[in-house]
Short mmCIF file of C-alpha atoms in Angstrom, two decimals:
data_model
loop_
_atom_site.label_atom_id
_atom_site.label_comp_id
_atom_site.label_asym_id
_atom_site.label_seq_id
_atom_site.Cartn_x
_atom_site.Cartn_y
_atom_site.Cartn_z
CA MET A 1 -32.10 115.44 -36.35
CA SER A 2 -29.05 113.27 -36.95
CA THR A 3 -25.90 114.88 -38.26
CA PHE A 4 -23.07 112.93 -39.85
CA GLN A 5 -19.50 113.76 -40.77
CA ILE A 6 -18.61 113.69 -44.44
CA THR A 7 -14.93 113.25 -45.30
CA ILE A 8 -13.43 114.13 -48.68
CA ASP A 9 -10.85 111.41 -49.21
CA GLU A 10 -8.44 113.42 -51.37
CA THR A 11 -8.09 116.35 -48.98
CA GLY A 12 -9.08 114.88 -45.63
CA GLU A 13 -11.47 117.77 -45.22
CA THR A 14 -14.64 117.05 -43.27
CA PHE A 15 -17.99 118.78 -43.00
CA PRO A 16 -21.18 118.05 -41.12
CA CYS A 17 -24.33 117.08 -42.99
CA HIS A 18 -27.84 116.59 -41.61
CA ALA A 19 -29.64 113.39 -42.51
CA GLU A 20 -32.29 115.53 -44.19
CA SER A 21 -29.77 117.54 -46.27
CA SER A 22 -28.24 116.33 -49.49
CA VAL A 23 -24.47 115.90 -49.37
CA LEU A 24 -24.24 118.78 -51.85
CA GLU A 25 -26.21 121.07 -49.51
CA GLY A 26 -23.87 120.02 -46.72
CA MET A 27 -20.86 120.95 -48.82
CA PHE A 28 -22.46 124.25 -49.79
CA LYS A 29 -22.84 125.14 -46.14
CA LEU A 30 -19.04 125.14 -45.89
CA GLY A 31 -19.34 128.48 -47.61
CA ARG A 32 -16.67 127.56 -50.13
CA ARG A 33 -17.41 129.58 -53.19
CA GLU A 34 -15.42 127.33 -55.48
CA ILE A 35 -17.74 124.37 -55.01
CA PRO A 36 -19.86 124.30 -58.15
CA LEU A 37 -23.58 123.93 -57.75
CA GLY A 38 -25.46 122.72 -60.77
CA CYS A 39 -29.16 122.02 -61.08
CA ARG A 40 -29.40 120.40 -57.64
CA GLY A 41 -32.09 118.07 -59.01
CA GLY A 42 -30.13 115.12 -60.36
CA ALA A 43 -30.17 116.18 -64.00
CA CYS A 44 -26.92 117.91 -64.92
CA GLY A 45 -24.21 115.66 -63.46
CA VAL A 46 -21.96 118.48 -62.23
CA CYS A 47 -21.80 117.19 -58.64
CA ARG A 48 -20.77 113.60 -59.41
CA ILE A 49 -18.93 111.90 -56.54
CA GLU A 50 -17.96 108.39 -55.47
CA VAL A 51 -18.93 107.17 -52.03
CA LEU A 52 -16.07 105.03 -50.69
CA ALA A 53 -17.60 104.19 -47.32
CA GLY A 54 -20.83 104.71 -45.42
CA ASP A 55 -24.59 104.40 -45.91
CA PHE A 56 -26.91 106.84 -47.59
CA ARG A 57 -30.38 107.05 -49.05
CA LYS A 58 -30.87 108.40 -52.53
CA LYS A 59 -33.42 110.01 -54.80
CA ALA A 60 -33.71 109.33 -58.53
CA MET A 61 -30.86 110.74 -60.60
CA SER A 62 -30.57 111.04 -64.35
CA ARG A 63 -29.42 107.92 -66.18
CA ALA A 64 -27.72 110.34 -68.57
CA HIS A 65 -25.03 110.74 -65.90
CA VAL A 66 -25.35 107.78 -63.53
CA ASP A 67 -25.98 104.36 -65.01
CA ALA A 68 -27.08 101.35 -62.98
CA ALA A 69 -23.48 100.11 -62.55
CA ASP A 70 -22.37 103.57 -61.36
CA GLU A 71 -25.22 103.73 -58.90
CA LYS A 72 -24.43 100.28 -57.52
CA ALA A 73 -20.75 101.21 -57.15
CA GLY A 74 -21.58 104.43 -55.29
CA ARG A 75 -20.74 106.74 -58.20
CA VAL A 76 -23.65 109.09 -57.64
CA LEU A 77 -24.69 112.75 -57.63
CA ALA A 78 -24.08 114.63 -54.37
CA CYS A 79 -27.35 116.56 -54.76
CA ARG A 80 -29.41 113.34 -54.62
CA ILE A 81 -27.90 111.45 -51.68
CA PHE A 82 -28.62 111.90 -47.98
CA PRO A 83 -26.29 110.50 -45.31
CA MET A 84 -27.43 107.68 -42.98
CA SER A 85 -23.95 107.37 -41.44
CA ASP A 86 -20.62 109.14 -41.70
CA LEU A 87 -19.47 109.06 -45.32
CA LYS A 88 -16.13 109.05 -47.08
CA LEU A 89 -16.23 110.52 -50.59
CA LYS A 90 -14.03 110.77 -53.60
CA VAL A 91 -14.92 113.77 -55.72
CA SER A 92 -14.82 113.36 -59.47
CA GLY A 93 -15.79 115.15 -62.66
CA PRO A 94 -16.34 118.91 -62.76
CA ILE A 95 -16.60 119.16 -58.98
CA LYS A 96 -13.10 117.70 -58.57
CA ARG A 97 -11.47 120.28 -60.77
CA SER A 98 -13.10 123.05 -58.81
CA LEU A 99 -12.70 121.64 -55.34
CA LEU A 100 -9.16 120.36 -55.59
CA ALA A 101 -7.63 122.80 -58.03
CA PRO A 102 -9.73 125.91 -58.51
CA ALA A 103 -9.85 126.49 -62.23
CA LYS A 104 -7.75 129.39 -63.42
CA ASP A 105 -9.53 129.58 -66.73
CA SER A 106 -12.36 132.05 -67.01
CA CYS A 107 -15.96 131.20 -67.66
CA THR A 108 -15.42 132.55 -71.13
CA HIS A 109 -12.83 129.88 -71.78
CA PHE A 110 -15.05 127.29 -70.21
CA PHE A 111 -17.97 128.34 -72.40
CA ALA A 112 -15.79 128.40 -75.50
CA ALA A 113 -14.58 124.89 -74.68
CA GLN A 114 -18.21 123.80 -74.42
CA GLN A 115 -18.78 125.16 -77.89
CA ARG A 116 -15.90 123.12 -79.26
CA GLY A 117 -17.21 120.03 -77.51
CA ASP A 118 -13.99 119.56 -75.48
CA MET B 1 -55.70 139.21 -89.87
CA ALA B 2 -52.01 140.00 -89.57
CA LEU B 3 -50.63 137.21 -87.36
CA VAL B 4 -50.79 134.07 -89.50
CA GLY B 5 -48.70 130.94 -89.97
CA VAL B 6 -46.98 129.85 -86.77
CA MET B 7 -48.67 131.79 -83.94
CA ARG B 8 -46.99 130.91 -80.65
CA PRO B 9 -45.37 128.25 -78.49
CA GLY B 10 -48.16 125.83 -77.66
CA HIS B 11 -46.73 123.14 -75.42
CA ALA B 12 -43.57 121.47 -74.20
CA GLN B 13 -43.27 117.97 -72.73
CA ILE B 14 -40.72 117.74 -69.92
CA ARG B 15 -39.25 114.64 -68.27
CA VAL B 16 -39.11 114.56 -64.48
CA LEU B 17 -37.34 112.05 -62.24
CA ASP B 18 -40.17 111.93 -59.66
CA LEU B 19 -43.71 112.59 -60.87
CA GLU B 20 -45.23 113.52 -57.49
CA GLU B 21 -42.46 116.03 -56.80
CA GLY B 22 -42.97 117.43 -60.30
CA ILE B 23 -46.73 117.77 -59.84
CA HIS B 24 -46.27 119.52 -56.51
CA PHE B 25 -43.75 121.92 -57.97
CA TYR B 26 -45.56 122.84 -61.19
CA ARG B 27 -49.02 123.03 -59.61
CA ASP B 28 -48.41 124.40 -56.12
CA VAL B 29 -45.14 126.34 -56.38
CA LEU B 30 -45.07 127.59 -59.98
CA GLY B 31 -48.86 127.82 -59.72
CA LEU B 32 -49.94 126.29 -63.01
CA VAL B 33 -53.43 124.85 -63.36
CA GLU B 34 -53.57 121.05 -63.64
CA THR B 35 -55.92 120.14 -66.50
CA GLY B 36 -55.60 116.39 -66.89
CA ARG B 37 -53.77 113.08 -66.64
CA ASP B 38 -53.60 110.46 -69.37
CA THR B 39 -53.27 106.69 -69.54
CA GLN B 40 -49.51 107.01 -70.07
CA GLY B 41 -49.27 108.75 -66.69
CA ARG B 42 -48.54 112.15 -68.17
CA VAL B 43 -49.81 115.20 -66.27
CA TYR B 44 -51.06 118.29 -68.09
CA PHE B 45 -50.88 121.91 -66.99
CA LYS B 46 -51.64 125.34 -68.35
CA CYS B 47 -50.96 128.85 -67.09
CA TRP B 48 -53.98 130.46 -65.50
CA ASP B 49 -54.65 133.01 -68.26
CA GLU B 50 -54.17 130.56 -71.13
CA ARG B 51 -57.37 129.26 -72.69
CA ASP B 52 -56.13 126.14 -74.47
CA HIS B 53 -56.19 122.89 -72.52
CA ASN B 54 -52.47 122.48 -71.91
CA SER B 55 -49.11 124.15 -72.40
CA LEU B 56 -46.82 122.04 -70.20
CA ILE B 57 -46.89 118.26 -69.94
CA ILE B 58 -44.68 116.29 -67.56
CA ARG B 59 -43.91 112.60 -67.49
CA GLN B 60 -41.72 110.50 -65.23
CA ALA B 61 -38.54 109.15 -66.83
CA ASP B 62 -35.08 107.98 -65.82
CA ARG B 63 -33.47 111.14 -67.17
CA ALA B 64 -34.55 114.77 -67.12
CA GLY B 65 -34.87 117.01 -70.19
CA ILE B 66 -37.34 117.82 -72.93
CA ASP B 67 -39.26 115.41 -75.19
CA PHE B 68 -40.64 117.97 -77.65
CA PHE B 69 -41.48 121.66 -78.08
CA ALA B 70 -44.59 122.60 -80.08
CA PHE B 71 -46.05 125.64 -81.79
CA LYS B 72 -49.70 126.34 -82.50
CA VAL B 73 -50.39 127.34 -86.10
CA LEU B 74 -53.37 129.32 -87.37
CA ASP B 75 -55.49 126.50 -88.81
CA LYS B 76 -55.51 123.07 -90.47
CA ALA B 77 -54.67 124.50 -93.91
CA THR B 78 -51.61 126.20 -92.41
CA LEU B 79 -50.60 122.94 -90.74
CA ASP B 80 -50.81 121.04 -94.04
CA LYS B 81 -48.94 123.76 -95.92
CA LEU B 82 -46.11 123.94 -93.37
CA ASP B 83 -45.85 120.13 -93.36
CA ALA B 84 -45.45 120.21 -97.16
CA ASP B 85 -42.97 123.10 -96.94
CA LEU B 86 -40.84 121.25 -94.37
CA ARG B 87 -40.78 118.13 -96.58
CA ALA B 88 -39.93 120.22 -99.66
CA TYR B 89 -37.07 121.72 -97.65
CA GLY B 90 -35.76 118.20 -97.07
CA LEU B 91 -36.91 117.43 -93.54
CA LYS B 92 -38.74 114.25 -92.58
CA THR B 93 -42.04 114.88 -90.86
CA GLU B 94 -44.32 112.56 -88.93
CA ARG B 95 -48.04 112.89 -88.13
CA ILE B 96 -49.01 112.21 -84.52
CA PRO B 97 -52.74 111.44 -84.40
CA ALA B 98 -55.26 113.67 -82.66
CA GLY B 99 -55.85 112.60 -79.07
CA ASP B 100 -52.32 111.29 -78.46
CA LEU B 101 -52.02 114.33 -76.23
CA LEU B 102 -55.23 115.05 -74.34
CA GLU B 103 -57.57 117.56 -76.01
CA THR B 104 -54.99 118.16 -78.74
CA GLY B 105 -55.41 117.72 -82.49
CA GLU B 106 -53.10 116.14 -85.02
CA ARG B 107 -49.45 117.18 -84.69
CA VAL B 108 -46.73 117.41 -87.30
CA ARG B 109 -43.43 116.39 -85.71
CA PHE B 110 -39.93 116.83 -87.12
CA GLU B 111 -36.38 116.71 -85.84
CA ILE B 112 -34.17 119.75 -86.35
CA PRO B 113 -30.35 119.61 -86.70
CA SER B 114 -29.86 120.53 -83.04
CA GLY B 115 -31.40 117.18 -82.13
CA HIS B 116 -34.72 118.54 -80.83
CA LEU B 117 -38.20 117.35 -81.77
CA ILE B 118 -40.37 120.27 -82.84
CA GLU B 119 -44.14 119.96 -83.38
CA LEU B 120 -46.81 122.01 -85.08
CA TYR B 121 -50.52 121.65 -84.47
CA ALA B 122 -53.66 123.64 -85.25
CA ASP B 123 -56.25 122.42 -82.75
CA LYS B 124 -56.42 122.23 -78.98
CA THR B 125 -59.60 122.35 -76.91
CA CYS B 126 -60.35 125.79 -75.51
CA VAL B 127 -61.12 125.30 -71.83
CA GLY B 128 -61.03 129.00 -71.00
CA ASN B 129 -59.13 130.88 -68.34
CA GLY B 130 -61.84 130.66 -65.69
CA LEU B 131 -63.09 134.16 -66.45
CA ASP B 132 -66.36 134.96 -68.15
CA MET B 133 -66.54 135.52 -71.91
CA VAL B 134 -69.04 138.32 -71.37
CA ASN B 135 -68.30 141.16 -68.94
CA PRO B 136 -65.28 139.29 -67.53
CA ARG B 137 -63.58 139.92 -64.23
CA PRO B 138 -59.86 140.76 -64.61
CA TRP B 139 -58.51 137.88 -62.52
CA ASN B 140 -59.50 135.01 -60.27
CA ALA B 141 -58.16 132.76 -57.54
CA ASN B 142 -55.84 130.87 -59.92
CA SER B 143 -53.99 134.10 -60.75
CA GLU B 144 -52.99 134.49 -57.08
CA ARG B 145 -51.94 130.90 -56.32
CA GLY B 146 -48.19 130.21 -56.33
CA ILE B 147 -46.02 132.13 -58.79
CA ALA B 148 -48.93 132.05 -61.26
CA PRO B 149 -47.44 133.09 -64.63
CA ILE B 150 -49.90 134.18 -67.31
CA ARG B 151 -48.47 132.16 -70.19
CA PHE B 152 -45.87 129.66 -71.35
CA ASP B 153 -43.78 132.19 -73.23
CA HIS B 154 -40.75 130.63 -74.93
CA GLY B 155 -37.97 128.07 -74.61
CA LEU B 156 -34.18 128.04 -74.94
CA LEU B 157 -32.67 124.85 -76.35
CA TYR B 158 -29.00 123.77 -76.50
CA GLY B 159 -27.65 121.70 -79.37
CA PRO B 160 -25.38 121.61 -82.41
CA ASN B 161 -25.89 123.17 -85.88
CA ILE B 162 -27.85 126.25 -84.87
CA ALA B 163 -27.03 127.95 -88.18
CA ALA B 164 -29.01 125.20 -89.93
CA VAL B 165 -31.76 125.49 -87.29
CA GLN B 166 -32.00 129.23 -87.91
CA LYS B 167 -32.49 128.63 -91.64
CA ILE B 168 -35.41 126.25 -91.00
CA PHE B 169 -37.13 128.66 -88.63
CA THR B 170 -36.61 131.74 -90.81
CA GLU B 171 -36.94 130.25 -94.31
CA VAL B 172 -39.69 127.68 -93.75
CA LEU B 173 -41.58 128.60 -90.57
CA GLY B 174 -41.67 132.39 -90.96
CA PHE B 175 -39.67 133.41 -87.88
CA PHE B 176 -37.29 136.38 -87.81
CA LEU B 177 -33.97 136.78 -85.98
CA VAL B 178 -34.34 139.31 -83.16
CA GLU B 179 -30.94 139.10 -81.43
CA ARG B 180 -27.78 137.03 -81.69
CA VAL B 181 -24.42 136.50 -79.97
CA LEU B 182 -21.41 136.14 -82.23
CA THR B 183 -18.77 133.40 -81.95
CA PRO B 184 -15.38 134.56 -80.58
CA ASP B 185 -14.07 134.96 -84.16
CA GLY B 186 -17.20 136.91 -85.14
CA LYS B 187 -17.91 134.63 -88.10
CA GLY B 188 -20.92 132.76 -86.77
CA ASN B 189 -23.49 132.79 -83.98
CA VAL B 190 -23.26 131.00 -80.64
CA ALA B 191 -26.80 131.99 -79.70
CA ILE B 192 -29.93 133.12 -81.57
CA TRP B 193 -33.31 134.52 -80.45
CA LEU B 194 -36.15 133.91 -82.90
CA SER B 195 -39.67 135.35 -83.02
CA CYS B 196 -42.79 134.32 -84.95
CA SER B 197 -44.85 137.09 -83.45
CA HIS B 198 -44.55 140.45 -81.74
CA LYS B 199 -42.55 138.93 -78.88
CA VAL B 200 -38.84 139.39 -78.35
CA HIS B 201 -38.46 135.61 -78.61
CA ASP B 202 -40.66 132.59 -79.14
CA ILE B 203 -37.71 130.20 -79.17
CA ALA B 204 -33.94 130.54 -78.77
CA PHE B 205 -30.95 128.29 -79.38
CA VAL B 206 -27.38 128.08 -78.11
CA GLU B 207 -24.67 126.15 -79.97
CA HIS B 208 -23.68 123.15 -77.86
CA ALA B 209 -21.90 119.88 -78.66
CA GLU B 210 -24.51 117.57 -77.13
CA PRO B 211 -27.80 117.41 -79.06
CA GLY B 212 -31.35 117.78 -77.78
CA LYS B 213 -30.69 119.55 -74.50
CA LEU B 214 -33.06 121.82 -72.57
CA HIS B 215 -31.78 125.08 -71.12
CA HIS B 216 -35.14 126.40 -69.91
CA CYS B 217 -38.84 126.82 -70.43
CA SER B 218 -39.98 130.37 -69.72
CA PHE B 219 -43.15 131.62 -68.07
CA LEU B 220 -44.38 135.20 -68.34
CA LEU B 221 -45.25 137.47 -65.44
CA GLU B 222 -46.79 140.92 -65.74
CA SER B 223 -44.50 143.07 -63.60
CA TRP B 224 -41.07 143.32 -62.03
CA GLU B 225 -42.75 143.12 -58.63
CA GLU B 226 -44.24 139.78 -59.62
CA VAL B 227 -40.73 138.59 -60.57
CA LEU B 228 -39.51 139.57 -57.08
CA ARG B 229 -42.54 137.85 -55.56
CA ALA B 230 -41.63 134.75 -57.58
CA GLY B 231 -38.15 134.89 -56.02
CA ASP B 232 -39.70 135.00 -52.55
CA ILE B 233 -41.90 132.01 -53.34
CA MET B 234 -38.90 130.08 -54.70
CA SER B 235 -36.92 130.72 -51.52
CA MET B 236 -39.88 129.86 -49.27
CA ASN B 237 -40.03 126.51 -51.08
CA LYS B 238 -36.23 126.04 -51.28
CA VAL B 239 -36.30 126.06 -55.07
CA PRO B 240 -32.65 126.32 -56.21
CA ILE B 241 -32.10 129.57 -58.12
CA ASP B 242 -29.49 129.80 -60.87
CA ILE B 243 -29.42 133.57 -61.49
CA GLY B 244 -31.47 136.63 -60.70
CA PRO B 245 -33.54 138.56 -60.04
CA THR B 246 -31.77 140.60 -62.71
CA ARG B 247 -32.17 142.02 -66.18
CA HIS B 248 -30.70 140.58 -69.36
CA GLY B 249 -28.96 142.92 -71.79
CA ILE B 250 -30.09 140.50 -74.50
CA THR B 251 -33.89 140.91 -74.96
CA ARG B 252 -34.04 143.30 -71.93
CA GLY B 253 -36.02 140.65 -70.08
CA CYS B 254 -36.25 140.95 -66.26
CA THR B 255 -35.80 137.52 -64.89
CA ILE B 256 -35.11 134.72 -62.44
CA TYR B 257 -33.84 131.31 -63.52
CA ALA B 258 -34.25 128.33 -61.26
CA TRP B 259 -34.56 124.55 -61.42
CA ASP B 260 -37.54 122.26 -60.97
CA PRO B 261 -37.04 119.32 -58.54
CA SER B 262 -35.60 117.20 -61.38
CA GLY B 263 -33.04 119.76 -62.50
CA ASN B 264 -34.92 121.16 -65.49
CA ARG B 265 -34.30 124.91 -65.56
CA PHE B 266 -37.28 127.27 -65.87
CA GLU B 267 -37.54 131.04 -66.07
CA THR B 268 -40.04 133.48 -64.62
CA TYR B 269 -39.74 136.77 -66.46
CA MET B 270 -41.34 139.99 -67.59
CA GLY B 271 -40.45 142.78 -70.00
CA GLY B 272 -38.41 142.75 -73.15
CA TYR B 273 -39.71 144.74 -76.07
CA GLN B 274 -42.05 144.25 -79.02
CA PRO B 275 -40.27 143.76 -82.35
CA TYR B 276 -42.10 143.65 -85.69
CA PRO B 277 -40.94 141.44 -88.58
CA ASP B 278 -39.03 144.40 -90.10
CA TYR B 279 -36.88 144.63 -86.94
CA GLN B 280 -33.15 144.89 -87.61
CA THR B 281 -31.35 142.11 -85.71
CA LEU B 282 -29.37 143.21 -82.66
CA THR B 283 -25.86 141.77 -82.36
CA TRP B 284 -23.83 141.04 -79.22
CA THR B 285 -20.11 140.35 -79.49
CA PHE B 286 -18.76 137.35 -77.58
CA ASP B 287 -16.67 139.53 -75.24
CA GLU B 288 -19.83 141.39 -74.15
CA LEU B 289 -21.75 138.24 -73.27
CA GLY B 290 -21.45 139.12 -69.56
CA PRO B 291 -23.69 142.20 -69.72
CA GLY B 292 -25.77 140.46 -72.38
CA LEU B 293 -26.57 137.79 -69.82
CA ASP B 294 -26.67 139.86 -66.62
CA TYR B 295 -26.78 143.56 -67.39
CA PRO B 296 -26.44 145.04 -63.88
CA GLN B 297 -23.66 142.70 -62.76
CA ARG B 298 -22.02 142.35 -66.23
CA LYS B 299 -21.23 138.82 -65.17
CA LEU B 300 -20.82 135.46 -66.91
CA HIS B 301 -22.48 132.80 -64.81
CA GLU B 302 -20.84 129.44 -65.47
CA THR B 303 -23.83 127.38 -64.40
CA PHE B 304 -26.17 129.40 -66.61
CA LEU B 305 -23.94 128.87 -69.62
CA THR B 306 -23.13 125.20 -69.15
CA VAL B 307 -25.74 123.38 -67.03
CA VAL B 308 -28.52 121.84 -69.12
CA SER B 309 -30.85 118.87 -68.83
#
């Protein structure tokens, strides 16, 4: 099975990812607890990334989070893309906050913010 | 007869991003029984021990989530009365003709202030559970295939205005409030569990800015060992698990939450308790939401609280 190197542009960090694994699964295998996993099925939008370089295949992802222009521009969900070459990614959305600056606020604060619609 | 009015959750229609993956998951992994497909491409399932034709319908769409959640009412007269009561309360209702859903009678549909479509109906074809009506066996092959829950038990929906939703369910539809979680200031509720029966919940709501969201559909198992077996089957099939196996403080349900291949959360659970309509509502304070959610670990799980479809 082919394995490719995925590079996170902001940090320069790399991790290996099998062609049959989603990029999110590949990230998860780093064992980094701060990487948020959401539904892992393309519905919730938590793992939104931008692919800056490289080829991948993709499965359907919710139009509630990725519109056609996003998809064309490589702004996709990490749980629904599978590498076909080495990839360079920019992380964005909730995943960025967690990956680049682990949130200091508690889940309680997070939940309360959700209630307020922040 | 004591149980009248709204009897139970009857069906939910869920959107999936890939129909074939959805069929494989709901039929072969969750172990529901496929009962039909319609001209719109929708696929119908029921739990093995349910007798009515369908309780879960899936359709392919470009976004995941829930189309509508329905309750079965006692009879046609009840349906007409509740329709009139909802209109008198100030809600708009719509009649969906019999046969729009396979083997299902006329439905009364209305939107509640959380942005969800709720339906009531009185008739659905009884196709049986595969066991005899005279001198029945206790189970059959369908009860052993996949996770194989016995019934579609309840749903949890996320949306705004749950205080107004609670009033509709309690004042018009005859539900009672079983448990609730208070807001941080203690003046309102962030979450409510409502029953129309002898169950600890038939539907639940969490206050959330975005309307019409699905947190989970829940399927009932008969024992804690079956919940653990469900966890094994999920892992064997690489089904992503959100939390569990664990027990909730709220409702005392013993549970696993996981996601279908399109990111719609579902629950396999057993337990809880059996409240009657005179039950005094249990209250959880916001600071004790951790044990309310996960009693052994006393832990707030961010994904459980915030990820919806």
